[in-house]
Amino acid sequence: MATPNIVEVASLIGDESRAAMLMNLLGGRALPASELARAARVTPQTASSHLAKMVEGGLLVHEAYGRHRYYRLASEEVGQALEALNAIALPKPVRSLRESDQSKALHFARTCYDHLAGEVGVALTDRMLELGLIRAEGRDYVVTTDGAKWFPDFGIDLDGIRRGRRHFARECLDWSERRHHLAGALGAALTNRLFDLGWIERVPGGRAVRVTRTGFARLESDLGATFEESRKGAKISESPSV
Amino acid sequence: MATPNIVEVASLIGDESRAAMLMNLLGGRALPASELARAARVTPQTASSHLAKMVEGGLLVHEAYGRHRYYRLASEEVGQALEALNAIALPKPVRSLRESDQSKALHFARTCYDHLAGEVGVALTDRMLELGLIRAEGRDYVVTTDGAKWFPDFGIDLDGIRRGRRHFARECLDWSERRHHLAGALGAALTNRLFDLGWIERVPGGRAVRVTRTGFARLESDLGATFEESRKGAKISESPSV
DNA sequence: CAAAATATTCGACCATCATCGAAGTGTGGA
DNA sequence: TCCACACTTCGATGATGGTCGAATATTTTG
């Protein structure tokens, strides 16, 4: 056949346990094998087997720290492929109220590989476009002259980012909003900054993200970004909790 | 689990026979079950089973014409997911000289869903951008005032296309060139026109496309588009065959 | 109407592979 | 050194699913 090994890649993703692990890693962090085993509800032996296959297949990479072994997605492209598959997956049957809540949380804000996605990610990107901080150009975003002033003020080192060999700022289409948001090195840096500032925080045990009370206030006052009131109340958290 | 049925979709693609069928359908045309069975080198029974599963899974749709049943990709998103998977697939081992030729032909020119991709597709799009006939705007292309004159002259009914509910002109990233080219309704219309004019023609048994002798001449004289000389010689065909 | 072509369903066979128990490797701490 | 912990490898088991032969619609052709 003239086809590349798309079959291998797809069949790796097409397993319940492995998909569960990949979805957890789509949060962007590197996770130890034991936690991935727990996430997929399989024994460590089974998980180890799966992880080895996914490394072999080019989906994951691993780093050893002490007696732990951390796994993460091999590249940005892997994350994009996972999102693309999500986009064509049939609407999921919601099984419980708890799952419905988690689903809403995911739609509202989540990490996609290492940048912000969901309603918040899209709204933030839209707002930066409206303010003329960035501009869409093909599949990439470019920082405008206004943006070249704003980003450093916000605590983001543009030159440092540019020195890396990673894509500077790409468009990423997400499955829930079906619209674009900022990805690439700039998207990751912005997201990290938001975490550092305490405007957003991770929801433990998944890739959902919560916007904090200060986050809502500052996003509105500094950027003029607004979100649906109904969801706002439900997602506010004053203190990090489990 | 909180995950959608990404597992089902991925495992559908993760089968040798089904992937072969999907790759053929990525050309954009609707193909009968028998031809897909031949492409995947399986019996009609097996193919029928696979096709039913892919329809069930939302990857394909079918239309009945007489005693034939034509299958095609269910949506543009499916094509994009396939391209995304191709992008992370490991570099393909070329097994034979014949396959190498086919691989080169695919890189040079092919249909992607229903528009032109490969080196030719990218070059054509670049040239239209340089001539100011179209302009990139976000993920879409828009027709300029110059373009509004040029396209009808070329035999393309812009108003007719706009009346459809399909995306007018989108960007599409292909895996071989890793660059953009014109897709959407306008891209499809342009490609059809090139077929009608006899500037390009399908290579039987695949999604590769051949640029005819007149095609090369007219693309160069009318648009100023040029291609690599080395490949040019190998791909010229004087008379439409089969 | 008969014969050929297209595509489907049913049933059986067989290979693949996910899973886990048991045992092994290597690291960290007392 | 001994033990606990994280992870891996090996081997056996069981289930899923791809494959094709045979039979069944349905439509086109002669």
Short mmCIF file of N, CA, C and O in Angstrom, two decimals, chain B residues 120-237:
data_model
loop_
_atom_site.label_atom_id
_atom_site.label_comp_id
_atom_site.label_asym_id
_atom_site.label_seq_id
_atom_site.Cartn_x
_atom_site.Cartn_y
_atom_site.Cartn_z
N VAL B 120 1.06 21.06 -6.72
CA VAL B 120 0.31 21.86 -7.68
C VAL B 120 -0.77 22.69 -6.99
O VAL B 120 -0.93 23.88 -7.27
N GLY B 121 -1.48 22.06 -6.08
CA GLY B 121 -2.53 22.77 -5.37
C GLY B 121 -1.98 23.96 -4.59
O GLY B 121 -2.55 25.05 -4.60
N VAL B 122 -0.86 23.74 -3.93
CA VAL B 122 -0.25 24.81 -3.15
C VAL B 122 0.27 25.92 -4.06
O VAL B 122 0.05 27.12 -3.81
N ALA B 123 0.94 25.54 -5.15
CA ALA B 123 1.50 26.52 -6.07
C ALA B 123 0.40 27.38 -6.68
O ALA B 123 0.54 28.61 -6.83
N LEU B 124 -0.69 26.75 -7.04
CA LEU B 124 -1.80 27.46 -7.66
C LEU B 124 -2.38 28.48 -6.68
O LEU B 124 -2.64 29.64 -7.04
N THR B 125 -2.56 28.04 -5.45
CA THR B 125 -3.09 28.94 -4.43
C THR B 125 -2.14 30.10 -4.18
O THR B 125 -2.56 31.27 -4.11
N ASP B 126 -0.86 29.81 -4.08
CA ASP B 126 0.14 30.86 -3.88
C ASP B 126 0.06 31.90 -4.99
O ASP B 126 0.10 33.10 -4.75
N ARG B 127 -0.05 31.39 -6.22
CA ARG B 127 -0.06 32.28 -7.38
C ARG B 127 -1.29 33.18 -7.36
O ARG B 127 -1.21 34.37 -7.69
N MET B 128 -2.42 32.63 -6.98
CA MET B 128 -3.65 33.44 -6.92
C MET B 128 -3.55 34.49 -5.83
O MET B 128 -4.10 35.58 -5.95
N LEU B 129 -2.84 34.14 -4.78
CA LEU B 129 -2.61 35.13 -3.71
C LEU B 129 -1.70 36.24 -4.22
O LEU B 129 -1.97 37.43 -4.01
N GLU B 130 -0.65 35.88 -4.94
CA GLU B 130 0.30 36.87 -5.46
C GLU B 130 -0.37 37.79 -6.47
O GLU B 130 -0.07 38.99 -6.53
N LEU B 131 -1.25 37.23 -7.28
CA LEU B 131 -1.94 38.03 -8.29
C LEU B 131 -3.06 38.88 -7.67
O LEU B 131 -3.69 39.67 -8.36
N GLY B 132 -3.32 38.66 -6.40
CA GLY B 132 -4.35 39.45 -5.74
C GLY B 132 -5.75 39.05 -6.12
O GLY B 132 -6.67 39.87 -6.06
N LEU B 133 -5.94 37.80 -6.51
CA LEU B 133 -7.29 37.34 -6.86
C LEU B 133 -8.04 36.92 -5.60
O LEU B 133 -9.26 37.07 -5.51
N ILE B 134 -7.31 36.39 -4.65
CA ILE B 134 -7.89 36.02 -3.36
C ILE B 134 -6.99 36.55 -2.26
O ILE B 134 -5.84 36.92 -2.50
N ARG B 135 -7.53 36.56 -1.07
CA ARG B 135 -6.78 37.07 0.07
C ARG B 135 -7.10 36.20 1.29
O ARG B 135 -8.24 35.82 1.49
N ALA B 136 -6.07 35.85 2.05
CA ALA B 136 -6.30 35.03 3.24
C ALA B 136 -6.88 35.88 4.35
O ALA B 136 -6.43 36.99 4.59
N GLU B 137 -7.92 35.36 5.00
CA GLU B 137 -8.51 36.09 6.11
C GLU B 137 -8.93 35.08 7.16
O GLU B 137 -9.97 34.45 7.03
N GLY B 138 -8.10 34.97 8.19
CA GLY B 138 -8.36 33.94 9.19
C GLY B 138 -8.19 32.58 8.55
O GLY B 138 -7.20 32.33 7.87
N ARG B 139 -9.14 31.71 8.76
CA ARG B 139 -9.06 30.39 8.19
C ARG B 139 -9.71 30.35 6.81
O ARG B 139 -9.78 29.31 6.17
N ASP B 140 -10.23 31.48 6.37
CA ASP B 140 -10.91 31.52 5.08
C ASP B 140 -10.13 32.35 4.06
O ASP B 140 -9.25 33.13 4.41
N TYR B 141 -10.48 32.16 2.81
CA TYR B 141 -10.02 33.05 1.77
C TYR B 141 -11.20 33.92 1.34
O TYR B 141 -12.35 33.48 1.37
N VAL B 142 -10.93 35.16 0.94
CA VAL B 142 -11.98 36.00 0.36
C VAL B 142 -11.55 36.40 -1.04
O VAL B 142 -10.36 36.52 -1.33
N VAL B 143 -12.54 36.57 -1.92
CA VAL B 143 -12.27 36.96 -3.30
C VAL B 143 -12.15 38.49 -3.37
O VAL B 143 -13.03 39.20 -2.88
N THR B 144 -11.06 38.97 -3.94
CA THR B 144 -10.86 40.42 -4.05
C THR B 144 -11.67 40.98 -5.22
O THR B 144 -12.35 40.23 -5.92
N THR B 145 -11.62 42.29 -5.40
CA THR B 145 -12.33 42.90 -6.54
C THR B 145 -11.75 42.41 -7.85
O THR B 145 -12.47 42.15 -8.81
N ASP B 146 -10.41 42.26 -7.89
CA ASP B 146 -9.79 41.67 -9.08
C ASP B 146 -10.31 40.26 -9.30
O ASP B 146 -10.61 39.86 -10.43
N GLY B 147 -10.39 39.53 -8.23
CA GLY B 147 -10.84 38.15 -8.32
C GLY B 147 -12.29 38.06 -8.79
O GLY B 147 -12.66 37.16 -9.55
N ALA B 148 -13.10 39.02 -8.34
CA ALA B 148 -14.52 39.01 -8.73
C ALA B 148 -14.67 39.15 -10.23
O ALA B 148 -15.72 38.81 -10.80
N LYS B 149 -13.65 39.67 -10.90
CA LYS B 149 -13.68 39.75 -12.36
C LYS B 149 -13.06 38.49 -12.98
O LYS B 149 -13.56 37.94 -13.96
N TRP B 150 -11.96 38.03 -12.36
CA TRP B 150 -11.20 36.93 -12.94
C TRP B 150 -11.95 35.60 -12.93
O TRP B 150 -12.01 34.89 -13.93
N PHE B 151 -12.57 35.26 -11.79
CA PHE B 151 -13.21 33.95 -11.67
C PHE B 151 -14.32 33.73 -12.70
O PHE B 151 -14.34 32.69 -13.35
N PRO B 152 -15.24 34.71 -12.89
CA PRO B 152 -16.25 34.51 -13.93
C PRO B 152 -15.61 34.38 -15.32
O PRO B 152 -16.05 33.57 -16.12
N ASP B 153 -14.56 35.16 -15.59
CA ASP B 153 -13.87 35.04 -16.86
C ASP B 153 -13.33 33.63 -17.06
O ASP B 153 -13.26 33.12 -18.17
N PHE B 154 -12.93 33.01 -15.94
CA PHE B 154 -12.35 31.67 -16.01
C PHE B 154 -13.45 30.60 -16.10
O PHE B 154 -13.17 29.43 -16.29
N GLY B 155 -14.68 31.06 -15.98
CA GLY B 155 -15.78 30.11 -16.13
C GLY B 155 -16.34 29.61 -14.81
O GLY B 155 -16.92 28.53 -14.74
N ILE B 156 -16.16 30.40 -13.78
CA ILE B 156 -16.67 29.99 -12.46
C ILE B 156 -17.73 30.97 -11.99
O ILE B 156 -17.50 32.18 -11.91
N ASP B 157 -18.90 30.44 -11.65
CA ASP B 157 -20.05 31.24 -11.25
C ASP B 157 -20.01 31.52 -9.75
O ASP B 157 -20.49 30.72 -8.95
N LEU B 158 -19.44 32.63 -9.38
CA LEU B 158 -19.27 32.95 -7.95
C LEU B 158 -20.59 33.04 -7.20
O LEU B 158 -20.73 32.52 -6.10
N ASP B 159 -21.55 33.71 -7.81
CA ASP B 159 -22.84 33.88 -7.14
C ASP B 159 -23.51 32.53 -6.89
O ASP B 159 -24.10 32.30 -5.84
N GLY B 160 -23.41 31.67 -7.88
CA GLY B 160 -24.00 30.35 -7.74
C GLY B 160 -23.38 29.59 -6.56
O GLY B 160 -24.07 28.92 -5.80
N ILE B 161 -22.07 29.73 -6.42
CA ILE B 161 -21.38 29.05 -5.32
C ILE B 161 -21.82 29.61 -3.98
O ILE B 161 -22.08 28.89 -3.03
N ARG B 162 -21.93 30.94 -3.93
CA ARG B 162 -22.30 31.60 -2.68
C ARG B 162 -23.69 31.19 -2.20
O ARG B 162 -23.98 31.22 -1.01
N ARG B 163 -24.54 30.83 -3.17
CA ARG B 163 -25.90 30.46 -2.78
C ARG B 163 -25.93 29.14 -2.02
O ARG B 163 -26.85 28.87 -1.27
N GLY B 164 -24.95 28.28 -2.25
CA GLY B 164 -24.89 27.01 -1.53
C GLY B 164 -24.65 27.26 -0.06
O GLY B 164 -24.23 28.33 0.35
N ARG B 165 -24.91 26.25 0.76
CA ARG B 165 -24.70 26.49 2.18
C ARG B 165 -23.34 26.00 2.64
O ARG B 165 -23.02 25.97 3.81
N ARG B 166 -22.53 25.61 1.70
CA ARG B 166 -21.21 25.11 2.08
C ARG B 166 -20.26 26.29 2.33
O ARG B 166 -20.48 27.39 1.84
N HIS B 167 -19.19 26.03 3.09
CA HIS B 167 -18.16 27.06 3.29
C HIS B 167 -17.66 27.52 1.93
O HIS B 167 -17.31 26.72 1.08
N PHE B 168 -17.58 28.84 1.76
CA PHE B 168 -17.25 29.39 0.45
C PHE B 168 -15.80 29.05 0.05
O PHE B 168 -15.56 28.45 -0.99
N ALA B 169 -14.86 29.45 0.87
CA ALA B 169 -13.46 29.19 0.53
C ALA B 169 -12.65 29.06 1.82
O ALA B 169 -12.45 30.03 2.53
N ARG B 170 -12.21 27.85 2.09
CA ARG B 170 -11.46 27.63 3.32
C ARG B 170 -10.01 27.29 3.03
O ARG B 170 -9.66 26.89 1.93
N GLU B 171 -9.20 27.42 4.07
CA GLU B 171 -7.83 26.96 3.97
C GLU B 171 -7.79 25.49 4.32
O GLU B 171 -8.53 25.02 5.17
N CYS B 172 -6.91 24.76 3.63
CA CYS B 172 -6.72 23.35 3.95
C CYS B 172 -5.23 23.09 4.00
O CYS B 172 -4.50 23.48 3.11
N LEU B 173 -4.79 22.45 5.07
CA LEU B 173 -3.37 22.13 5.22
C LEU B 173 -3.16 20.69 4.78
O LEU B 173 -3.84 19.80 5.25
N ASP B 174 -2.23 20.45 3.85
CA ASP B 174 -2.04 19.04 3.49
C ASP B 174 -0.74 18.49 4.04
O ASP B 174 0.19 19.21 4.37
N TRP B 175 -0.72 17.17 4.17
CA TRP B 175 0.37 16.52 4.91
C TRP B 175 1.67 16.48 4.13
O TRP B 175 2.74 16.42 4.72
N SER B 176 1.62 16.51 2.79
CA SER B 176 2.87 16.38 2.05
C SER B 176 3.64 17.69 1.98
O SER B 176 4.83 17.74 2.23
N GLU B 177 2.94 18.76 1.64
CA GLU B 177 3.62 20.04 1.51
C GLU B 177 3.67 20.77 2.85
O GLU B 177 4.48 21.67 3.03
N ARG B 178 2.80 20.39 3.75
CA ARG B 178 2.68 21.09 5.02
C ARG B 178 2.44 22.59 4.81
O ARG B 178 2.99 23.43 5.51
N ARG B 179 1.69 22.90 3.77
CA ARG B 179 1.35 24.29 3.51
C ARG B 179 -0.12 24.36 3.09
O ARG B 179 -0.77 23.35 2.89
N HIS B 180 -0.62 25.58 2.93
CA HIS B 180 -2.04 25.75 2.70
C HIS B 180 -2.41 25.74 1.22
O HIS B 180 -1.59 26.03 0.37
N HIS B 181 -3.64 25.41 1.00
CA HIS B 181 -4.19 25.53 -0.36
C HIS B 181 -5.69 25.76 -0.27
O HIS B 181 -6.30 25.56 0.78
N LEU B 182 -6.24 26.17 -1.41
CA LEU B 182 -7.64 26.57 -1.46
C LEU B 182 -8.58 25.37 -1.38
O LEU B 182 -8.47 24.44 -2.16
N ALA B 183 -9.52 25.41 -0.45
CA ALA B 183 -10.50 24.34 -0.31
C ALA B 183 -11.90 24.96 -0.29
O ALA B 183 -12.08 26.09 -0.73
N GLY B 184 -12.86 24.23 0.20
CA GLY B 184 -14.23 24.75 0.25
C GLY B 184 -14.89 24.71 -1.12
O GLY B 184 -14.37 24.11 -2.07
N ALA B 185 -16.03 25.35 -1.21
CA ALA B 185 -16.82 25.32 -2.45
C ALA B 185 -16.05 25.92 -3.62
O ALA B 185 -16.08 25.41 -4.73
N LEU B 186 -15.34 27.00 -3.37
CA LEU B 186 -14.59 27.65 -4.44
C LEU B 186 -13.46 26.74 -4.93
O LEU B 186 -13.23 26.61 -6.14
N GLY B 187 -12.76 26.11 -4.00
CA GLY B 187 -11.70 25.19 -4.37
C GLY B 187 -12.23 24.03 -5.20
O GLY B 187 -11.60 23.62 -6.18
N ALA B 188 -13.40 23.53 -4.83
CA ALA B 188 -14.00 22.43 -5.57
C ALA B 188 -14.40 22.87 -6.97
O ALA B 188 -14.18 22.16 -7.95
N ALA B 189 -14.97 24.06 -7.06
CA ALA B 189 -15.41 24.58 -8.35
C ALA B 189 -14.22 24.79 -9.28
O ALA B 189 -14.25 24.44 -10.46
N LEU B 190 -13.17 25.36 -8.73
CA LEU B 190 -11.96 25.59 -9.52
C LEU B 190 -11.40 24.27 -10.04
O LEU B 190 -11.03 24.15 -11.22
N THR B 191 -11.37 23.27 -9.17
CA THR B 191 -10.83 21.97 -9.56
C THR B 191 -11.68 21.34 -10.66
O THR B 191 -11.16 20.81 -11.64
N ASN B 192 -12.99 21.42 -10.50
CA ASN B 192 -13.88 20.90 -11.54
C ASN B 192 -13.63 21.59 -12.88
O ASN B 192 -13.62 20.96 -13.93
N ARG B 193 -13.45 22.90 -12.82
CA ARG B 193 -13.22 23.66 -14.04
C ARG B 193 -11.93 23.21 -14.73
O ARG B 193 -11.87 23.09 -15.94
N LEU B 194 -10.90 22.93 -13.92
CA LEU B 194 -9.63 22.48 -14.48
C LEU B 194 -9.78 21.12 -15.15
O LEU B 194 -9.19 20.85 -16.19
N PHE B 195 -10.62 20.26 -14.55
CA PHE B 195 -10.90 18.97 -15.19
C PHE B 195 -11.62 19.19 -16.51
O PHE B 195 -11.28 18.61 -17.52
N ASP B 196 -12.64 20.08 -16.50
CA ASP B 196 -13.43 20.35 -17.70
C ASP B 196 -12.57 20.89 -18.83
O ASP B 196 -12.74 20.53 -20.00
N LEU B 197 -11.65 21.77 -18.45
CA LEU B 197 -10.78 22.38 -19.46
C LEU B 197 -9.74 21.39 -19.98
O LEU B 197 -9.08 21.63 -20.98
N GLY B 198 -9.58 20.28 -19.28
CA GLY B 198 -8.58 19.30 -19.69
C GLY B 198 -7.17 19.69 -19.29
O GLY B 198 -6.20 19.20 -19.86
N TRP B 199 -7.06 20.58 -18.30
CA TRP B 199 -5.71 20.96 -17.85
C TRP B 199 -5.16 19.93 -16.89
O TRP B 199 -3.97 19.75 -16.76
N ILE B 200 -6.05 19.28 -16.18
CA ILE B 200 -5.64 18.18 -15.31
C ILE B 200 -6.57 17.00 -15.55
O ILE B 200 -7.67 17.16 -16.08
N GLU B 201 -6.11 15.82 -15.19
CA GLU B 201 -6.95 14.62 -15.34
C GLU B 201 -6.59 13.62 -14.27
O GLU B 201 -5.48 13.59 -13.76
N ARG B 202 -7.57 12.78 -13.93
CA ARG B 202 -7.36 11.81 -12.86
C ARG B 202 -6.47 10.67 -13.34
O ARG B 202 -6.59 10.20 -14.46
N VAL B 203 -5.60 10.20 -12.47
CA VAL B 203 -4.86 8.97 -12.72
C VAL B 203 -5.73 7.83 -12.23
O VAL B 203 -6.10 7.82 -11.06
N PRO B 204 -6.07 6.89 -13.10
CA PRO B 204 -6.99 5.82 -12.69
C PRO B 204 -6.46 5.05 -11.49
O PRO B 204 -5.26 4.80 -11.39
N GLY B 205 -7.37 4.69 -10.61
CA GLY B 205 -7.00 3.81 -9.50
C GLY B 205 -6.34 4.50 -8.33
O GLY B 205 -5.55 3.89 -7.63
N GLY B 206 -6.64 5.76 -8.12
CA GLY B 206 -6.05 6.43 -6.97
C GLY B 206 -6.54 7.85 -6.92
O GLY B 206 -7.47 8.22 -7.62
N ARG B 207 -5.92 8.66 -6.07
CA ARG B 207 -6.36 10.04 -6.04
C ARG B 207 -5.29 10.97 -6.58
O ARG B 207 -5.33 12.18 -6.41
N ALA B 208 -4.28 10.38 -7.23
CA ALA B 208 -3.27 11.20 -7.89
C ALA B 208 -3.88 11.89 -9.09
O ALA B 208 -4.84 11.42 -9.68
N VAL B 209 -3.33 13.04 -9.43
CA VAL B 209 -3.82 13.82 -10.56
C VAL B 209 -2.64 14.15 -11.46
O VAL B 209 -1.52 14.32 -10.99
N ARG B 210 -2.89 14.18 -12.76
CA ARG B 210 -1.85 14.44 -13.73
C ARG B 210 -2.13 15.81 -14.36
O ARG B 210 -3.28 16.13 -14.65
N VAL B 211 -1.10 16.61 -14.53
CA VAL B 211 -1.25 17.88 -15.24
C VAL B 211 -0.95 17.62 -16.71
O VAL B 211 0.12 17.09 -17.04
N THR B 212 -1.87 17.95 -17.58
CA THR B 212 -1.67 17.69 -19.02
C THR B 212 -0.71 18.71 -19.62
O THR B 212 -0.36 19.70 -18.99
N ARG B 213 -0.31 18.44 -20.88
CA ARG B 213 0.61 19.34 -21.57
C ARG B 213 0.00 20.74 -21.69
O ARG B 213 0.64 21.74 -21.36
N THR B 214 -1.24 20.78 -22.15
CA THR B 214 -1.91 22.09 -22.23
C THR B 214 -2.03 22.71 -20.85
O THR B 214 -1.88 23.92 -20.69
N GLY B 215 -2.28 21.88 -19.87
CA GLY B 215 -2.40 22.37 -18.50
C GLY B 215 -1.14 23.11 -18.07
O GLY B 215 -1.21 24.24 -17.58
N PHE B 216 0.00 22.49 -18.29
CA PHE B 216 1.27 23.14 -17.94
C PHE B 216 1.41 24.48 -18.66
O PHE B 216 1.76 25.50 -18.06
N ALA B 217 1.13 24.44 -19.98
CA ALA B 217 1.30 25.65 -20.79
C ALA B 217 0.40 26.77 -20.32
O ALA B 217 0.84 27.91 -20.10
N ARG B 218 -0.87 26.46 -20.14
CA ARG B 218 -1.85 27.50 -19.79
C ARG B 218 -1.65 28.00 -18.36
O ARG B 218 -1.82 29.17 -18.08
N LEU B 219 -1.32 27.09 -17.44
CA LEU B 219 -1.09 27.52 -16.06
C LEU B 219 0.08 28.49 -16.01
O LEU B 219 0.07 29.45 -15.23
N GLU B 220 1.06 28.26 -16.90
CA GLU B 220 2.22 29.14 -16.91
C GLU B 220 1.90 30.46 -17.62
O GLU B 220 2.23 31.54 -17.12
N SER B 221 1.24 30.38 -18.77
CA SER B 221 0.98 31.59 -19.55
C SER B 221 -0.10 32.45 -18.90
O SER B 221 0.01 33.67 -18.84
N ASP B 222 -1.16 31.81 -18.39
CA ASP B 222 -2.29 32.58 -17.85
C ASP B 222 -2.07 33.02 -16.41
O ASP B 222 -2.52 34.08 -15.99
N LEU B 223 -1.39 32.15 -15.64
CA LEU B 223 -1.24 32.46 -14.21
C LEU B 223 0.20 32.70 -13.79
O LEU B 223 0.47 33.19 -12.71
N GLY B 224 1.14 32.30 -14.66
CA GLY B 224 2.54 32.46 -14.29
C GLY B 224 2.99 31.45 -13.25
O GLY B 224 3.95 31.68 -12.53
N ALA B 225 2.29 30.34 -13.16
CA ALA B 225 2.66 29.32 -12.19
C ALA B 225 3.71 28.38 -12.78
O ALA B 225 3.57 27.92 -13.91
N THR B 226 4.76 28.13 -12.03
CA THR B 226 5.82 27.25 -12.53
C THR B 226 6.04 26.10 -11.56
O THR B 226 5.78 26.20 -10.37
N PHE B 227 6.52 24.97 -12.10
CA PHE B 227 6.78 23.80 -11.28
C PHE B 227 8.18 23.28 -11.56
O PHE B 227 8.82 23.69 -12.51
N GLU B 228 8.62 22.34 -10.73
CA GLU B 228 9.95 21.77 -10.92
C GLU B 228 10.05 21.07 -12.27
O GLU B 228 9.21 20.26 -12.63
N GLU B 229 11.11 21.39 -13.02
CA GLU B 229 11.29 20.81 -14.35
C GLU B 229 11.41 19.30 -14.30
O GLU B 229 10.88 18.59 -15.14
N SER B 230 12.11 18.79 -13.29
CA SER B 230 12.36 17.36 -13.22
C SER B 230 11.06 16.57 -13.18
O SER B 230 10.89 15.58 -13.89
N ARG B 231 10.14 17.07 -12.38
CA ARG B 231 8.87 16.36 -12.25
C ARG B 231 7.98 16.59 -13.46
O ARG B 231 7.19 15.76 -13.83
N LYS B 232 8.16 17.75 -14.05
CA LYS B 232 7.33 18.16 -15.17
C LYS B 232 7.35 17.10 -16.27
O LYS B 232 6.32 16.62 -16.70
N GLY B 233 8.58 16.73 -16.67
CA GLY B 233 8.72 15.76 -17.75
C GLY B 233 8.01 14.46 -17.45
O GLY B 233 7.30 13.91 -18.30
N ALA B 234 8.13 14.01 -16.23
CA ALA B 234 7.59 12.70 -15.90
C ALA B 234 6.07 12.69 -15.86
O ALA B 234 5.44 11.66 -16.01
N LYS B 235 5.49 13.86 -15.66
CA LYS B 235 4.06 13.86 -15.42
C LYS B 235 3.22 14.30 -16.62
O LYS B 235 2.01 14.24 -16.61
N ILE B 236 3.91 14.76 -17.66
CA ILE B 236 3.16 15.21 -18.83
C ILE B 236 2.44 14.06 -19.51
O ILE B 236 2.96 12.97 -19.62
N SER B 237 1.24 14.32 -19.94
CA SER B 237 0.55 13.34 -20.77
C SER B 237 -0.09 14.09 -21.90
O SER B 237 -0.64 15.17 -21.73
#
